[in-house]
mmCIF file of C-alpha atoms in Angstrom:
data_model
loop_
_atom_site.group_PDB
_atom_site.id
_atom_site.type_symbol
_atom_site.label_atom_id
_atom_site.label_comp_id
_atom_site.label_asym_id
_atom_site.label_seq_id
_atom_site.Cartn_x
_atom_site.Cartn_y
_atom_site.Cartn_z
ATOM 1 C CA UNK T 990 99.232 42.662 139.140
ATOM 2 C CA UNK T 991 99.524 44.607 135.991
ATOM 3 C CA UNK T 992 95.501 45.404 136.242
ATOM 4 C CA UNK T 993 97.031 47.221 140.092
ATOM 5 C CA UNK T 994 99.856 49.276 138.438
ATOM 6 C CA UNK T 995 96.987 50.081 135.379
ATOM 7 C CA UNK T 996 95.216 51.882 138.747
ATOM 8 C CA UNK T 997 98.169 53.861 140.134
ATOM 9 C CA UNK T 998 100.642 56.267 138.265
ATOM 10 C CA UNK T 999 103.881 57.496 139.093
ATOM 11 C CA UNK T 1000 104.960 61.142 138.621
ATOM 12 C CA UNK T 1001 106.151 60.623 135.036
ATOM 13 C CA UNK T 1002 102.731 58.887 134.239
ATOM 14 C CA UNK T 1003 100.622 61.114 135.344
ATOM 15 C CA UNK T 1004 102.635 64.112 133.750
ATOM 16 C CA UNK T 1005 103.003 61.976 130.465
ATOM 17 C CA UNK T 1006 98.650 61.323 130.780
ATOM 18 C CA UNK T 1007 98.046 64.969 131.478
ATOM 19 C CA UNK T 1008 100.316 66.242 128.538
ATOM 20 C CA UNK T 1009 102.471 68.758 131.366
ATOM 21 C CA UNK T 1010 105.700 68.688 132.806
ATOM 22 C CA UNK T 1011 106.294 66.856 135.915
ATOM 23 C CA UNK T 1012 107.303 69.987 137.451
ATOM 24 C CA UNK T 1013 103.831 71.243 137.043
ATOM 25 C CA UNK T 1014 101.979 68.143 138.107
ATOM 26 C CA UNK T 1015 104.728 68.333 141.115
ATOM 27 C CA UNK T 1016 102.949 71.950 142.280
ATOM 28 C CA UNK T 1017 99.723 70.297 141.858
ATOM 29 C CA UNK T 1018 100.713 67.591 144.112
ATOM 30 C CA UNK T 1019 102.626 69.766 146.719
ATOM 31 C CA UNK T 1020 100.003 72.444 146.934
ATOM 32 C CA UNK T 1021 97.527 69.835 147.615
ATOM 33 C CA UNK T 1022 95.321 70.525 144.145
ATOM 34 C CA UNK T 1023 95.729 66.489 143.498
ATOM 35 C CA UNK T 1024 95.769 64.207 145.997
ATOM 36 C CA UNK T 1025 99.444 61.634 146.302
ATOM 37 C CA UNK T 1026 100.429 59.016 148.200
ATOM 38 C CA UNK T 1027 104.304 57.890 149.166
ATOM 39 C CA UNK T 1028 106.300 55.028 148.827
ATOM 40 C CA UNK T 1029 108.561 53.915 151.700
ATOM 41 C CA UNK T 1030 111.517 54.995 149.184
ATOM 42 C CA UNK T 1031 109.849 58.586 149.142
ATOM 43 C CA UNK T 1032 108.089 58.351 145.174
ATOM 44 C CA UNK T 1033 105.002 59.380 144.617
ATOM 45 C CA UNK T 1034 101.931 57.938 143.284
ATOM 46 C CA UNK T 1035 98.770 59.088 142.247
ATOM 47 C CA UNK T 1036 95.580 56.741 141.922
ATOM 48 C CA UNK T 1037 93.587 56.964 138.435
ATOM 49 C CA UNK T 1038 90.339 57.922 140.009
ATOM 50 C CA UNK T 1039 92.246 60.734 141.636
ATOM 51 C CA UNK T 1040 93.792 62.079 138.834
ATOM 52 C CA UNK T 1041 90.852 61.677 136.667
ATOM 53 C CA UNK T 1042 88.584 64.153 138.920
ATOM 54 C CA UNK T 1043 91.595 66.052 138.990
ATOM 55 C CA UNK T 1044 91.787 66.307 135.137
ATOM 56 C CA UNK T 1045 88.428 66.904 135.252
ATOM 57 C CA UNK T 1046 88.475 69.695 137.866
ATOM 58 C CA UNK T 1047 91.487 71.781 136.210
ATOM 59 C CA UNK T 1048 89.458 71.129 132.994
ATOM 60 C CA UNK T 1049 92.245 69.579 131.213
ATOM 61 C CA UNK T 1050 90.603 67.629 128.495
ATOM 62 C CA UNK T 1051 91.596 69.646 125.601
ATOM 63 C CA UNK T 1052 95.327 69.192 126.523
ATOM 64 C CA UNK T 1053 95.025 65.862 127.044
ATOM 65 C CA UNK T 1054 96.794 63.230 124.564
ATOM 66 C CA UNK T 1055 96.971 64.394 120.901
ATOM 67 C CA UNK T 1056 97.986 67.880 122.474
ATOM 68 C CA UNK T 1057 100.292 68.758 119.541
ATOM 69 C CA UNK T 1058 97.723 68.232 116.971
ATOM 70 C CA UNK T 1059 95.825 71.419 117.655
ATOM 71 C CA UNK T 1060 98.361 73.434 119.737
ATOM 72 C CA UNK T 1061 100.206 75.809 118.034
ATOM 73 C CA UNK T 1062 102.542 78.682 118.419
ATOM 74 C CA UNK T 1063 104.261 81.065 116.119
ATOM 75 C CA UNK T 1064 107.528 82.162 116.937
ATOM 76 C CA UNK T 1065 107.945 85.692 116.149
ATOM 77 C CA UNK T 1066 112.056 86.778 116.586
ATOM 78 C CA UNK T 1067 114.773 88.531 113.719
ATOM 79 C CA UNK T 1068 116.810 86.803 115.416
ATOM 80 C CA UNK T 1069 117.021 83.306 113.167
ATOM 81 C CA UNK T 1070 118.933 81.412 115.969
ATOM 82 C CA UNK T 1071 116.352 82.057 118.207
ATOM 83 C CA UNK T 1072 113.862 81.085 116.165
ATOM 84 C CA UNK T 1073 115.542 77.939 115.251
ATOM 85 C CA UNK T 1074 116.506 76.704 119.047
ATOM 86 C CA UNK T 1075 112.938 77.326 120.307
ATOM 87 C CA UNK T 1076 111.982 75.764 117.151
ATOM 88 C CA UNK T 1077 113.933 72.332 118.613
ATOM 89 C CA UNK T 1078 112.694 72.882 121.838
ATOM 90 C CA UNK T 1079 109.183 72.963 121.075
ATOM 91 C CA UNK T 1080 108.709 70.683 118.474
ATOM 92 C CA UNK T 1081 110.350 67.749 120.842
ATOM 93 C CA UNK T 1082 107.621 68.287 122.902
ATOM 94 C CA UNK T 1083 105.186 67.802 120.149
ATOM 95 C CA UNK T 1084 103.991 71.353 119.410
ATOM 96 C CA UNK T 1085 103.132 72.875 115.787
ATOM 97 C CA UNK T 1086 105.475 75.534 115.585
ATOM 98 C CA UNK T 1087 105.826 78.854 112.626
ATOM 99 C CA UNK T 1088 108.256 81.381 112.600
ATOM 100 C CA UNK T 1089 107.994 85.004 111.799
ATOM 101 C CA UNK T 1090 111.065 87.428 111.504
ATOM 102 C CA UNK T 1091 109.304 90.804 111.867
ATOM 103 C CA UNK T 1092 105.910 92.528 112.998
ATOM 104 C CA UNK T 1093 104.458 92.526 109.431
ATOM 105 C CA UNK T 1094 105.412 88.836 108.813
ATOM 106 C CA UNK T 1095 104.038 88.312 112.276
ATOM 107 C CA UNK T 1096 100.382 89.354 110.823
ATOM 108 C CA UNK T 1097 100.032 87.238 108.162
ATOM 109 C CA UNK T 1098 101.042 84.275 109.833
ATOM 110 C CA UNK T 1099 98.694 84.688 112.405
ATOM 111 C CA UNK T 1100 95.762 84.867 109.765
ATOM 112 C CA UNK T 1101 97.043 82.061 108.203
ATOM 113 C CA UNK T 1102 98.199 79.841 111.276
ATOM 114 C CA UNK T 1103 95.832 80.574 113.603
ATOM 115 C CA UNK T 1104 98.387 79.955 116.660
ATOM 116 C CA UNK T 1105 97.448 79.567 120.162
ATOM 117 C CA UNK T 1106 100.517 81.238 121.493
ATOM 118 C CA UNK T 1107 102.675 83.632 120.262
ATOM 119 C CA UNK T 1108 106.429 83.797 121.589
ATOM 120 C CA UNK T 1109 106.892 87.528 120.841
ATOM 121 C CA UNK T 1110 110.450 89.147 121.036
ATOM 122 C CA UNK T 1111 109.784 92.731 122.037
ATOM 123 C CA UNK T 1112 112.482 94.864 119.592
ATOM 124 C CA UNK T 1113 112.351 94.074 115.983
ATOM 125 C CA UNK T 1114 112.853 96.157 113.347
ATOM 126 C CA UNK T 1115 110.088 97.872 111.178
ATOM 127 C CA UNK T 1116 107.455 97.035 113.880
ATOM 128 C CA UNK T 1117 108.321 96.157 117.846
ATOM 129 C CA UNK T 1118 107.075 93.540 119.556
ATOM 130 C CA UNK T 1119 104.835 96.145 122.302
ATOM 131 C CA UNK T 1120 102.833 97.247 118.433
ATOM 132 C CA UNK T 1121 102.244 93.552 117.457
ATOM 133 C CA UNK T 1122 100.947 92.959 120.996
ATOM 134 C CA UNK T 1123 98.086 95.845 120.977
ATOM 135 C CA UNK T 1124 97.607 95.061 117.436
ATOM 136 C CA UNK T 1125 96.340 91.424 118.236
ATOM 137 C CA UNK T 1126 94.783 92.227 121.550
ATOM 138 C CA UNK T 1127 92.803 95.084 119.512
ATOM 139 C CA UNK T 1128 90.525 92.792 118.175
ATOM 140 C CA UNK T 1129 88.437 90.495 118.890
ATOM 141 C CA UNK T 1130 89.199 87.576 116.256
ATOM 142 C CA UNK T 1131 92.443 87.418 117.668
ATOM 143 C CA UNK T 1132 92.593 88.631 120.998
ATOM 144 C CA UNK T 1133 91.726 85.305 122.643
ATOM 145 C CA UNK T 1134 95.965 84.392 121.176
ATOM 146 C CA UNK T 1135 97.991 84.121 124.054
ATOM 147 C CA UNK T 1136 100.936 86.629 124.005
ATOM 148 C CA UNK T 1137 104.534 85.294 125.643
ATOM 149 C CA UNK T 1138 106.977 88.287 125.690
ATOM 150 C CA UNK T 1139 110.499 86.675 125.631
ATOM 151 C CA UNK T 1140 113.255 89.386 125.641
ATOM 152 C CA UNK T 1141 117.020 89.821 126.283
ATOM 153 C CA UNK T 1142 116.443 93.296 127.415
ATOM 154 C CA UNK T 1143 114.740 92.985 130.463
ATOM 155 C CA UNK T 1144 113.621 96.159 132.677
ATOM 156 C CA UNK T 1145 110.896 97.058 134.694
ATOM 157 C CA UNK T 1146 109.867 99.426 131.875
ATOM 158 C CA UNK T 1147 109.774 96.929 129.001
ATOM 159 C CA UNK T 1148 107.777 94.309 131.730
ATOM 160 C CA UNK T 1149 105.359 97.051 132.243
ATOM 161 C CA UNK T 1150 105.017 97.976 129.050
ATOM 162 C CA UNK T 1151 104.527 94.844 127.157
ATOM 163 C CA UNK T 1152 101.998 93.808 130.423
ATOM 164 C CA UNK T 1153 99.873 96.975 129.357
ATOM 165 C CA UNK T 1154 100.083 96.474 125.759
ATOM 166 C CA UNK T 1155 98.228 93.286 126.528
ATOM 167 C CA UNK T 1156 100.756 90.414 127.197
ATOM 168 C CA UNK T 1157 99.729 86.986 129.071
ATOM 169 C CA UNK T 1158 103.571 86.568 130.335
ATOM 170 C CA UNK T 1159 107.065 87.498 130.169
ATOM 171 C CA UNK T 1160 110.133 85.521 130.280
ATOM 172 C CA UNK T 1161 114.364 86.641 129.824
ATOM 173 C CA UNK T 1162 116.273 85.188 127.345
ATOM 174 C CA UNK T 1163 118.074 83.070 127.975
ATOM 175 C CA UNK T 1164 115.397 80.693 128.795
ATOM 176 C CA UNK T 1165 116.271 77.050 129.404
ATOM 177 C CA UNK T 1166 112.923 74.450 127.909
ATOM 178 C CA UNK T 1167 111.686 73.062 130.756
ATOM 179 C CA UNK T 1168 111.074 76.655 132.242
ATOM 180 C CA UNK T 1169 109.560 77.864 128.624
ATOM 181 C CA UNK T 1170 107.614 74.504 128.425
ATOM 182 C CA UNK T 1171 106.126 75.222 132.079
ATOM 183 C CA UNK T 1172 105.166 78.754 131.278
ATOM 184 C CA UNK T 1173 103.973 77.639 127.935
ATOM 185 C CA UNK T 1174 101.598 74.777 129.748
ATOM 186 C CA UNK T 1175 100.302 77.033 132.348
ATOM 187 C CA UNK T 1176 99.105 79.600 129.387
ATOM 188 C CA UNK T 1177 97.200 76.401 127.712
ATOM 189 C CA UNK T 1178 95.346 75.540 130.866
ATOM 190 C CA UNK T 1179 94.460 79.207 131.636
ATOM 191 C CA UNK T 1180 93.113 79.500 127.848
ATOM 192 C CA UNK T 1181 91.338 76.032 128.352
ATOM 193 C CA UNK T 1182 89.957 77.265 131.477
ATOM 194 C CA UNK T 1183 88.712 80.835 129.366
ATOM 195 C CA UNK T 1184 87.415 78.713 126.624
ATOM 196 C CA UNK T 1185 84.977 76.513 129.007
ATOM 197 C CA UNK T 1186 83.434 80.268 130.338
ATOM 198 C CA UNK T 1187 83.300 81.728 127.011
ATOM 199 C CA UNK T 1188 80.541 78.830 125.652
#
């Protein structure tokens, strides 16, 4: 019996094994990328051989367990509240997180952290948010970062502008954590994805 539920994982499982939300692994299942089987009460549940191709497929391995270990992301906001809620937010899910309070301070911690994401509030003072974008896009030890443009002022022209400056993704504050931790996810899987093509 317990070797039979070893095989088969719920939702939360198979989530918890992948190191995403279940909301994500939920698209997977209802766009048909991995395959699912229902109880009669309606639950999912996903055999290990299928989600194990599936891993395999959406080349997942570097996200797998341990994620928070050699994930990072630098926070980069004046605003100190900011920094401290997605501080929280983050760092329950396991993530190495850094702050940064301006453009300038933005630089050296990226030298010095070496983050794989950087939430990036677009107006700061001293240096905005669209300069420290094209700044780390501009070259090529750092333009593999990803860039997640989180704002309060939200307009077509800051989207657009921010989007050409080089940006992976742009969110509103304010931004509730399992929406930020989706968006966040999908960015590691893209860059995982990037990484396998660049070798």
């Amino acid at each position: 019996m317990n070797k039979v539920n070893e095989e088969i994982f719920s939702i939360p499982q198979a989530a918890k094994r992948c190191a995403i939300s279940r909301w994500t692994l939920m698209k997977c299942v209802n766009s048909g990328e991995l395959r699912a089987s229902r109880t009669p009460g309606g639950h999912h549940r996903i055999l290990k051989e299928d989600l194990e191709e599936f891993i395999i497929k959406k080349k997942m391995y570097p996200l797998v367990h341990k994620r928070s270990s050699n994930k990072r992301i630098l926070i980069v906001d004046d605003d100190l509240q900011i920094q401290k809620l997605l501080t929280v937010m983050l760092s329950s899910d396991r993530y190495e997180t850094e702050t940064a309070s301006s453009g300038f301070e933005a630089g050296a911690k990226v030298v010095k952290f070496k983050p794989d994401i950087i939430i990036l509030d677009l107006f700061m003072p001293e240096m905005s948010g669209f300069e420290v974008c094209r700044q780390i896009k501009k070259y090529p030890e750092t333009s593999h970062i990803k860039i997640l443009a989180l704002t309060g002022y939200d307009s077509e022209e800051n989207r657009d502008r921010i989007m050409e400056a080089g940006a992976d993704d742009y969110m509103i504050k304010p931004v509730g954590k399992d929406v930020l931790l989706k968006h966040i996810e999908d960015l590691l899987i893209e860059d995982s994805h990037n990484g396998k093509q660049r070798k």
